[in-house]
CSV table of C-alpha atoms and ligand atoms in Angstrom, one decimal:
chain,number,residue,atom,x,y,z
H,1,UNK,CA,0.0,0.0,0.0
H,2,UNK,CA,1.2,3.5,-0.8
H,3,UNK,CA,2.3,5.7,2.0
H,4,UNK,CA,0.5,9.1,1.8
H,5,UNK,CA,0.7,12.2,4.0
H,6,UNK,CA,-2.1,14.8,4.2
H,7,UNK,CA,-2.0,17.7,6.7
H,8,UNK,CA,-2.6,21.3,6.7
H,9,UNK,CA,-3.3,24.7,8.5
H,10,UNK,CA,-6.0,27.4,8.5
H,11,UNK,CA,-4.6,30.5,6.9
H,12,UNK,CA,-5.7,32.8,9.7
H,13,UNK,CA,-2.3,34.3,10.4
H,14,UNK,CA,1.5,33.9,10.0
H,15,UNK,CA,2.8,30.6,11.4
H,16,UNK,CA,4.5,30.7,14.9
H,17,UNK,CA,7.1,28.4,16.5
H,18,UNK,CA,4.2,26.5,18.1
H,19,UNK,CA,3.2,25.4,14.7
H,20,UNK,CA,6.9,24.7,13.9
H,21,UNK,CA,7.6,22.3,16.8
H,22,UNK,CA,4.0,20.9,16.8
H,23,UNK,CA,3.9,19.9,13.1
H,24,UNK,CA,6.0,21.8,10.5
H,25,UNK,CA,9.4,20.5,11.6
H,26,UNK,CA,8.1,17.0,11.5
H,27,UNK,CA,6.5,17.4,8.0
H,28,UNK,CA,9.9,18.6,6.7
H,29,UNK,CA,11.7,15.6,8.2
H,30,UNK,CA,9.1,13.1,6.9
H,31,UNK,CA,9.3,14.8,3.5
H,32,UNK,CA,13.0,14.3,3.4
H,33,UNK,CA,13.0,10.6,4.6
H,34,UNK,CA,11.8,9.8,1.0
H,35,UNK,CA,9.6,7.1,2.6
H,36,UNK,CA,6.3,8.6,1.4
H,37,UNK,CA,4.9,8.2,-2.0
H,38,UNK,CA,2.8,11.2,-1.9
H,39,UNK,CA,2.6,14.3,0.3
H,40,UNK,CA,-0.2,16.9,0.4
H,41,UNK,CA,0.0,20.0,2.5
H,42,UNK,CA,-3.2,21.9,2.6
H,43,UNK,CA,-3.8,25.5,3.2
H,44,UNK,CA,-7.4,25.1,4.6
H,45,UNK,CA,-9.0,28.4,3.5
H,46,UNK,CA,-12.5,27.0,3.3
H,47,UNK,CA,-12.3,25.7,6.8
H,48,UNK,CA,-10.9,29.1,8.0
H,49,UNK,CA,-13.9,30.8,6.4
H,50,UNK,CA,-16.3,28.7,8.6
H,51,UNK,CA,-15.5,31.1,11.5
H,52,UNK,CA,-14.2,34.1,9.6
H,53,UNK,CA,-17.3,34.6,7.5
H,54,UNK,CA,-17.1,38.3,7.4
H,55,UNK,CA,-13.3,38.5,7.0
H,56,UNK,CA,-12.4,36.9,3.7
H,57,UNK,CA,-9.6,39.4,3.1
H,58,UNK,CA,-7.8,38.1,6.1
H,59,UNK,CA,-7.8,34.6,4.7
H,60,UNK,CA,-6.8,35.7,1.3
H,61,UNK,CA,-3.8,37.6,2.6
H,62,UNK,CA,-2.7,34.8,5.0
H,63,UNK,CA,-2.6,32.2,2.2
H,64,UNK,CA,0.5,33.8,0.9
H,65,UNK,CA,1.9,34.2,4.4
H,66,UNK,CA,1.4,30.5,5.2
H,67,UNK,CA,2.8,29.4,1.8
H,68,UNK,CA,5.9,31.6,2.5
H,69,UNK,CA,6.3,30.0,5.9
H,70,UNK,CA,6.0,26.5,4.6
H,71,UNK,CA,8.6,27.2,1.8
H,72,UNK,CA,11.1,28.8,4.3
H,73,UNK,CA,10.7,25.9,6.6
H,74,UNK,CA,11.9,23.5,3.9
H,75,UNK,CA,8.8,22.1,2.4
H,76,UNK,CA,9.9,21.3,-1.1
H,77,UNK,CA,7.3,21.7,-4.0
H,78,UNK,CA,9.2,19.0,-5.8
H,79,UNK,CA,8.4,16.5,-3.1
H,80,UNK,CA,5.3,18.0,-1.4
H,81,UNK,CA,2.1,19.3,-3.1
H,82,UNK,CA,1.1,22.5,-1.4
H,83,UNK,CA,-2.6,23.1,-2.2
H,84,UNK,CA,-5.4,25.5,-1.5
H,85,UNK,CA,-8.5,23.7,-0.1
H,86,UNK,CA,-11.2,25.8,-1.8
H,87,UNK,CA,-9.7,25.0,-5.2
H,88,UNK,CA,-10.5,21.4,-5.0
H,89,UNK,CA,-14.3,21.2,-5.5
H,90,UNK,CA,-14.2,17.4,-5.1
H,91,UNK,CA,-13.7,18.1,-1.3
H,92,UNK,CA,-17.1,19.7,-0.9
H,93,UNK,CA,-18.8,16.9,-2.9
H,94,UNK,CA,-17.2,14.3,-0.6
H,95,UNK,CA,-18.2,16.3,2.4
H,96,UNK,CA,-21.8,16.3,1.3
H,97,UNK,CA,-22.0,12.5,1.0
H,98,UNK,CA,-20.2,11.9,4.3
H,99,UNK,CA,-22.8,14.2,6.1
H,100,UNK,CA,-25.2,11.2,5.8
H,101,UNK,CA,-22.8,9.1,7.9
H,102,UNK,CA,-22.5,11.4,10.9
H,103,UNK,CA,-25.1,12.3,13.5
H,104,UNK,CA,-25.6,15.7,15.0
H,105,UNK,CA,-25.1,14.3,18.4
H,106,UNK,CA,-21.7,12.9,17.4
H,107,UNK,CA,-20.6,16.3,16.2
H,108,UNK,CA,-21.7,17.9,19.4
H,109,UNK,CA,-19.5,15.4,21.3
H,110,UNK,CA,-16.3,16.4,19.3
H,111,UNK,CA,-14.2,18.0,22.1
H,112,UNK,CA,-12.3,20.4,19.8
H,113,UNK,CA,-15.6,21.7,18.3
H,114,UNK,CA,-17.0,22.1,21.8
H,115,UNK,CA,-14.2,24.2,23.0
H,116,UNK,CA,-14.2,26.3,19.9
H,117,UNK,CA,-17.9,26.9,20.2
H,118,UNK,CA,-17.3,28.2,23.8
H,119,UNK,CA,-14.3,30.3,22.7
H,120,UNK,CA,-16.2,31.9,19.9
H,121,UNK,CA,-19.3,32.4,22.0
H,122,UNK,CA,-21.4,30.9,19.3
H,123,UNK,CA,-23.8,29.3,21.9
H,124,UNK,CA,-27.2,29.0,20.1
H,125,UNK,CA,-26.0,30.7,16.9
H,126,UNK,CA,-23.5,28.1,15.6
H,127,UNK,CA,-23.1,28.4,11.8
H,128,UNK,CA,-23.9,25.0,10.2
H,129,UNK,CA,-20.7,25.2,8.1
H,130,UNK,CA,-18.6,25.6,11.2
H,131,UNK,CA,-20.4,22.9,13.1
H,132,UNK,CA,-19.8,20.5,10.3
H,133,UNK,CA,-16.2,21.3,9.6
H,134,UNK,CA,-15.0,18.0,11.1
H,135,UNK,CA,-16.9,16.3,8.3
H,136,UNK,CA,-15.1,18.5,5.8
H,137,UNK,CA,-11.8,17.7,7.4
H,138,UNK,CA,-12.6,14.0,6.9
H,139,UNK,CA,-13.0,14.7,3.3
H,140,UNK,CA,-9.7,16.5,3.1
H,141,UNK,CA,-8.0,13.5,4.6
H,142,UNK,CA,-9.8,10.8,2.6
H,143,UNK,CA,-9.7,12.6,-0.7
H,144,UNK,CA,-6.0,11.9,-0.8
H,145,UNK,CA,-6.4,8.4,0.6
H,146,UNK,CA,-3.9,9.6,3.4
H,147,UNK,CA,-2.4,6.9,5.5
H,148,UNK,CA,-0.6,9.3,7.8
H,149,UNK,CA,-1.8,12.7,9.3
H,150,UNK,CA,1.0,14.5,11.2
H,151,UNK,CA,-0.8,17.0,13.5
H,152,UNK,CA,-0.8,18.5,16.9
H,153,UNK,CA,-2.7,16.9,19.8
H,154,UNK,CA,-5.7,19.3,19.4
H,155,UNK,CA,-6.5,17.6,16.0
H,156,UNK,CA,-6.9,14.1,17.6
H,157,UNK,CA,-10.7,14.4,17.8
H,158,UNK,CA,-10.8,15.3,14.1
H,159,UNK,CA,-8.8,12.2,13.1
H,160,UNK,CA,-10.9,10.0,15.3
H,161,UNK,CA,-14.0,11.3,13.7
H,162,UNK,CA,-12.5,10.8,10.2
H,163,UNK,CA,-11.7,7.2,11.1
H,164,UNK,CA,-15.3,6.7,12.2
H,165,UNK,CA,-16.5,8.0,8.8
H,166,UNK,CA,-14.0,5.8,6.9
H,167,UNK,CA,-15.2,2.8,8.8
H,168,UNK,CA,-18.9,3.5,8.2
H,169,UNK,CA,-18.4,4.4,4.6
H,170,UNK,CA,-16.4,1.2,3.8
H,171,UNK,CA,-18.9,-1.0,5.8
H,172,UNK,CA,-21.9,0.5,4.0
H,173,UNK,CA,-20.7,0.9,0.4
H,174,UNK,CA,-17.6,-1.2,0.1
H,175,UNK,CA,-13.9,-0.4,0.6
H,176,UNK,CA,-13.2,2.9,-1.2
H,177,UNK,CA,-11.5,4.8,1.5
H,178,UNK,CA,-8.2,4.4,3.3
H,179,UNK,CA,-8.1,4.4,7.0
H,180,UNK,CA,-5.8,7.1,8.2
H,181,UNK,CA,-3.6,7.2,11.3
H,182,UNK,CA,-2.6,10.2,13.4
H,183,UNK,CA,1.2,11.0,13.9
H,184,UNK,CA,1.6,13.1,17.0
H,185,UNK,CA,4.8,15.1,17.9
H,186,UNK,CA,7.6,13.1,19.7
H,187,UNK,CA,7.7,15.0,23.0
H,188,UNK,CA,5.3,16.6,25.4
H,189,UNK,CA,6.8,20.1,25.0
H,190,UNK,CA,6.3,20.1,21.2
H,191,UNK,CA,2.8,18.7,21.6
H,192,UNK,CA,1.5,22.1,22.9
H,193,UNK,CA,4.0,24.9,23.1
H,194,UNK,CA,2.8,27.5,25.6
H,195,UNK,CA,2.8,31.4,24.8
H,196,UNK,CA,5.8,33.5,25.9
H,197,UNK,CA,3.6,34.7,28.8
H,198,UNK,CA,3.2,31.2,30.1
H,199,UNK,CA,-0.4,30.9,28.9
H,200,UNK,CA,-1.3,27.4,27.8
H,201,UNK,CA,-1.7,28.2,24.1
H,202,UNK,CA,0.2,30.5,21.7
H,203,UNK,CA,-2.4,32.6,20.0
H,204,UNK,CA,-2.4,35.8,18.1
H,205,UNK,CA,-5.2,37.4,20.1
H,206,UNK,CA,-3.1,36.9,23.3
H,207,UNK,CA,0.0,38.5,21.7
H,208,UNK,CA,2.1,35.7,23.1
H,209,UNK,CA,3.6,34.4,19.9
H,210,UNK,CA,7.0,34.1,18.4
H,211,UNK,CA,6.5,34.1,14.6
H,212,UNK,CA,8.7,32.2,12.2
H,213,UNK,CA,8.9,35.5,10.3
H,214,UNK,CA,9.9,37.6,13.4
H,215,UNK,CA,13.2,39.4,12.9
H,216,UNK,CA,16.2,38.8,15.1
H,217,UNK,CA,15.6,41.7,17.4
H,218,UNK,CA,11.9,40.9,18.0
H,219,UNK,CA,12.7,37.3,18.9
H,220,UNK,CA,15.4,38.5,21.3
H,221,UNK,CA,13.0,40.9,23.1
H,222,UNK,CA,10.3,38.3,23.3
H,223,UNK,CA,12.7,35.7,24.8
H,224,UNK,CA,14.1,38.2,27.3
H,225,UNK,CA,10.6,39.1,28.5
H,226,UNK,CA,9.4,35.5,28.8
H,227,UNK,CA,7.5,34.1,31.7
H,228,UNK,CA,9.7,31.9,34.0
H,229,UNK,CA,9.2,30.9,37.7
H,230,UNK,CA,7.7,33.8,39.6
H,231,UNK,CA,9.2,32.4,42.9
H,232,UNK,CA,12.7,32.5,41.5
H,233,UNK,CA,13.6,36.1,42.5
H,234,UNK,CA,17.3,36.1,43.4
H,235,UNK,CA,19.8,34.2,41.4
H,236,UNK,CA,20.6,32.1,44.5
H,237,UNK,CA,17.0,31.0,44.9
H,238,UNK,CA,16.1,27.4,43.9
H,239,UNK,CA,14.0,27.5,40.7
H,240,UNK,CA,11.1,25.5,39.3
H,241,UNK,CA,11.3,23.8,35.9
H,242,UNK,CA,7.7,22.7,35.6
H,243,UNK,CA,5.5,25.4,34.1
H,244,UNK,CA,8.6,27.5,33.5
H,245,UNK,CA,8.2,28.5,29.8
H,246,UNK,CA,11.9,29.1,29.0
H,247,UNK,CA,12.6,25.5,30.0
H,248,UNK,CA,9.6,24.2,28.0
H,249,UNK,CA,10.9,25.9,24.9
H,250,UNK,CA,14.4,24.5,25.5
H,251,UNK,CA,12.7,21.0,25.8
H,252,UNK,CA,11.2,21.6,22.4
H,253,UNK,CA,14.2,23.2,20.6
H,254,UNK,CA,17.5,22.5,22.2
H,255,UNK,CA,20.0,19.7,21.4
H,256,UNK,CA,23.0,18.6,23.2
H,257,UNK,CA,25.3,20.1,20.6
H,258,UNK,CA,23.8,23.5,21.4
H,259,UNK,CA,25.6,23.4,24.7
H,260,UNK,CA,29.1,22.9,23.2
H,261,UNK,CA,28.4,25.8,20.9
H,262,UNK,CA,26.5,28.3,23.1
H,263,UNK,CA,26.9,27.3,26.8
H,264,UNK,CA,29.9,25.1,27.3
H,265,UNK,CA,29.7,25.1,31.1
H,266,UNK,CA,26.9,22.5,30.7
H,267,UNK,CA,26.8,19.3,28.7
H,268,UNK,CA,23.0,18.9,28.3
H,269,UNK,CA,19.7,20.3,29.4
H,270,UNK,CA,19.5,18.0,32.4
H,271,UNK,CA,22.6,19.6,33.9
H,272,UNK,CA,21.2,23.0,33.2
H,273,UNK,CA,17.9,22.1,34.9
H,274,UNK,CA,19.6,20.7,37.9
H,275,UNK,CA,21.6,23.8,38.4
H,276,UNK,CA,18.5,25.9,38.1
H,277,UNK,CA,16.6,23.7,40.6
H,278,UNK,CA,19.5,23.9,43.1
H,279,UNK,CA,19.7,27.7,42.8
H,280,UNK,CA,22.6,29.9,41.6
H,281,UNK,CA,21.5,30.1,38.0
H,282,UNK,CA,19.9,33.3,36.9
H,283,UNK,CA,17.0,33.6,34.4
H,284,UNK,CA,18.9,36.0,32.2
H,285,UNK,CA,21.6,33.4,31.5
H,286,UNK,CA,19.0,30.8,30.6
H,287,UNK,CA,17.1,33.2,28.4
H,288,UNK,CA,20.2,34.3,26.6
H,289,UNK,CA,21.0,30.6,25.9
H,290,UNK,CA,17.5,30.0,24.6
H,291,UNK,CA,17.7,33.1,22.4
H,292,UNK,CA,20.9,31.7,20.9
H,293,UNK,CA,19.2,28.4,20.2
H,294,UNK,CA,16.2,30.0,18.7
H,295,UNK,CA,18.1,32.3,16.5
H,296,UNK,CA,20.1,29.3,15.3
H,297,UNK,CA,16.9,27.4,14.3
H,298,UNK,CA,15.0,30.5,13.0
H,299,UNK,CA,17.9,32.2,11.2
H,300,UNK,CA,18.0,29.9,8.1
H,301,UNK,CA,14.2,30.0,7.9
H,302,UNK,CA,14.1,33.8,8.0
H,303,UNK,CA,16.9,33.9,5.3
H,304,UNK,CA,14.9,31.6,3.0
H,305,UNK,CA,11.8,33.6,3.6
H,306,UNK,CA,13.5,36.8,2.5
H,307,UNK,CA,14.4,35.0,-0.8
H,308,UNK,CA,11.0,33.6,-1.4
H,309,UNK,CA,9.4,37.1,-0.6
H,310,UNK,CA,11.2,38.4,-3.6
H,311,UNK,CA,9.4,36.1,-5.9
H,312,UNK,CA,5.7,36.0,-5.1
H,313,UNK,CA,4.8,34.9,-8.6
H,314,UNK,CA,6.8,31.8,-7.9
H,315,UNK,CA,4.8,31.2,-4.7
H,316,UNK,CA,1.5,31.5,-6.6
H,317,UNK,CA,2.8,29.1,-9.2
H,318,UNK,CA,3.8,26.5,-6.5
H,319,UNK,CA,0.2,26.8,-5.0
H,320,UNK,CA,-1.4,26.5,-8.5
H,321,UNK,CA,0.6,23.4,-9.5
H,322,UNK,CA,0.1,21.8,-6.0
H,323,UNK,CA,-3.6,22.4,-6.3
H,324,UNK,CA,-3.8,20.9,-9.7
H,325,UNK,CA,-2.0,17.7,-8.6
H,326,UNK,CA,-4.3,17.5,-5.6
H,327,UNK,CA,-7.4,17.8,-7.6
H,328,UNK,CA,-6.4,15.1,-9.9
H,329,UNK,CA,-5.9,12.8,-6.9
H,330,UNK,CA,-9.2,13.9,-5.2
H,331,UNK,CA,-11.1,13.3,-8.5
H,332,UNK,CA,-9.9,9.7,-8.5
H,333,UNK,CA,-11.2,9.2,-5.0
H,334,UNK,CA,-14.4,10.9,-5.8
H,335,UNK,CA,-15.0,8.5,-8.7
H,336,UNK,CA,-14.3,5.5,-6.5
H,337,UNK,CA,-16.7,7.0,-3.9
H,338,UNK,CA,-19.5,7.5,-6.4
H,339,UNK,CA,-19.0,4.0,-7.9
H,340,UNK,CA,-19.3,2.5,-4.4
H,341,UNK,CA,-22.4,4.5,-3.7
H,342,UNK,CA,-23.9,3.5,-7.0
H,343,UNK,CA,-24.3,7.1,-8.2
H,344,UNK,CA,-21.9,6.7,-11.2
H,345,UNK,CA,-24.7,6.6,-13.8
H,346,UNK,CA,-22.9,7.5,-16.8
H,347,UNK,CA,-19.7,5.5,-16.1
H,348,UNK,CA,-20.7,2.3,-17.6
H,349,UNK,CA,-22.4,1.1,-20.9
H,350,UNK,CA,-23.3,-1.9,-18.8
H,351,UNK,CA,-25.9,0.0,-16.8
H,352,UNK,CA,-27.5,1.4,-19.9
H,353,UNK,CA,-27.6,-2.0,-21.6
H,354,UNK,CA,-29.2,-3.7,-18.6
H,355,UNK,CA,-32.1,-1.3,-18.7
H,356,UNK,CA,-32.4,-1.4,-22.4
H,357,UNK,CA,-32.6,-5.2,-22.2
H,358,UNK,CA,-35.1,-5.2,-19.4
H,359,UNK,CA,-37.6,-3.0,-21.3
H,360,UNK,CA,-36.9,-4.4,-24.7
H,361,UNK,CA,-37.7,-8.0,-23.5
H,362,UNK,CA,-41.0,-6.7,-21.9
H,363,UNK,CA,-43.4,-7.3,-24.8
L,401,LIG,N1,-8.0,21.8,11.4
L,401,LIG,C1,-6.7,22.1,11.1
L,401,LIG,C2,-6.2,23.3,12.0
L,401,LIG,O1,-7.0,23.9,12.5
L,401,LIG,C3,-6.4,22.4,9.7
L,401,LIG,C4,-6.8,21.2,8.8
L,401,LIG,C5,-7.9,21.3,7.9
L,401,LIG,C6,-6.3,20.0,8.7
L,401,LIG,N2,-8.0,20.1,7.1
L,401,LIG,C7,-7.1,19.3,7.7
L,401,LIG,C8,-5.3,19.3,9.4
L,401,LIG,C9,-6.7,17.9,7.4
L,401,LIG,C10,-5.0,17.9,9.1
L,401,LIG,C11,-5.8,17.3,8.1
L,401,LIG,O2,-5.0,23.5,12.0
């Protein structure tokens, strides 16, 4: 069986380092293993519109921003198709058929949708399109017959719901869809990177993000003002690692080699943590180290972005070609789905002949 990756992001803003450790970094690694037969990376503009109805311009702008972030992180159009969801009409058609396989009660139980409804204060005025976006996400995944969906933990309920749809479809109409598996980040820190203020989630509205496109000075300023352990006041005080954002970021970003290069007094993160716990290690020193590590990771991304920014027509070309390749694949799946559902009326001469014979023999 072919190994196929599908994943994506809503284009509601530039991507930040939470996206990077939660999913982007992994995608690039997976892409470069060469183990996957096909890779599809989706800019989910139609999904973004489900809760940005009155702000299409924001989505339009951020398609380019997200594409630039992808390319600068190392997604390579020669290996990965980067596509725009709304340009693949097959996805909406699949969604419509899958809707018959899902109950309202099941959608109401989806934990991610539940939280989002609360966050957006939709209460009794939930747009139908928003409410059903998990079904459309199942279409995104199955249209490409994805075997592997590398995403953050918050997407787990979506993949679970997709698996149920695949199971139900295949059981009802015959095996036309591939059962996908989720691929979560390797470590807990990468699973959900907190904001620079220590808030559980990095989000634009909280102003606690470090963006992949931030310049060197902004990254430095954000790191130097990060939330640490509020009880660690004097350098000599013992400090806490748990809930200390600077250490969470180091967990997500730093490697042993970084010590040799930027902080040779220690060999690895465990030694640094031990010293911090004992007392005698100041926040500023740890933050300066984190800044060096981050600049080391973000520097090359920033440099590549600057190059791609000079050639926006190229970026659009990448998106157009990626969308075309994606549509071809989705069309194949849609045909298989329609055949399985027995709604492929014009596909076979056989069907026409059968009816012809039935009526012509009736004298
Ligand atoms: N829901 C995802 C997010 O909010 C974006 C997305 C849309 C997606 N379709 C997808 C992710 C399919 C993985 C697979 O980031």
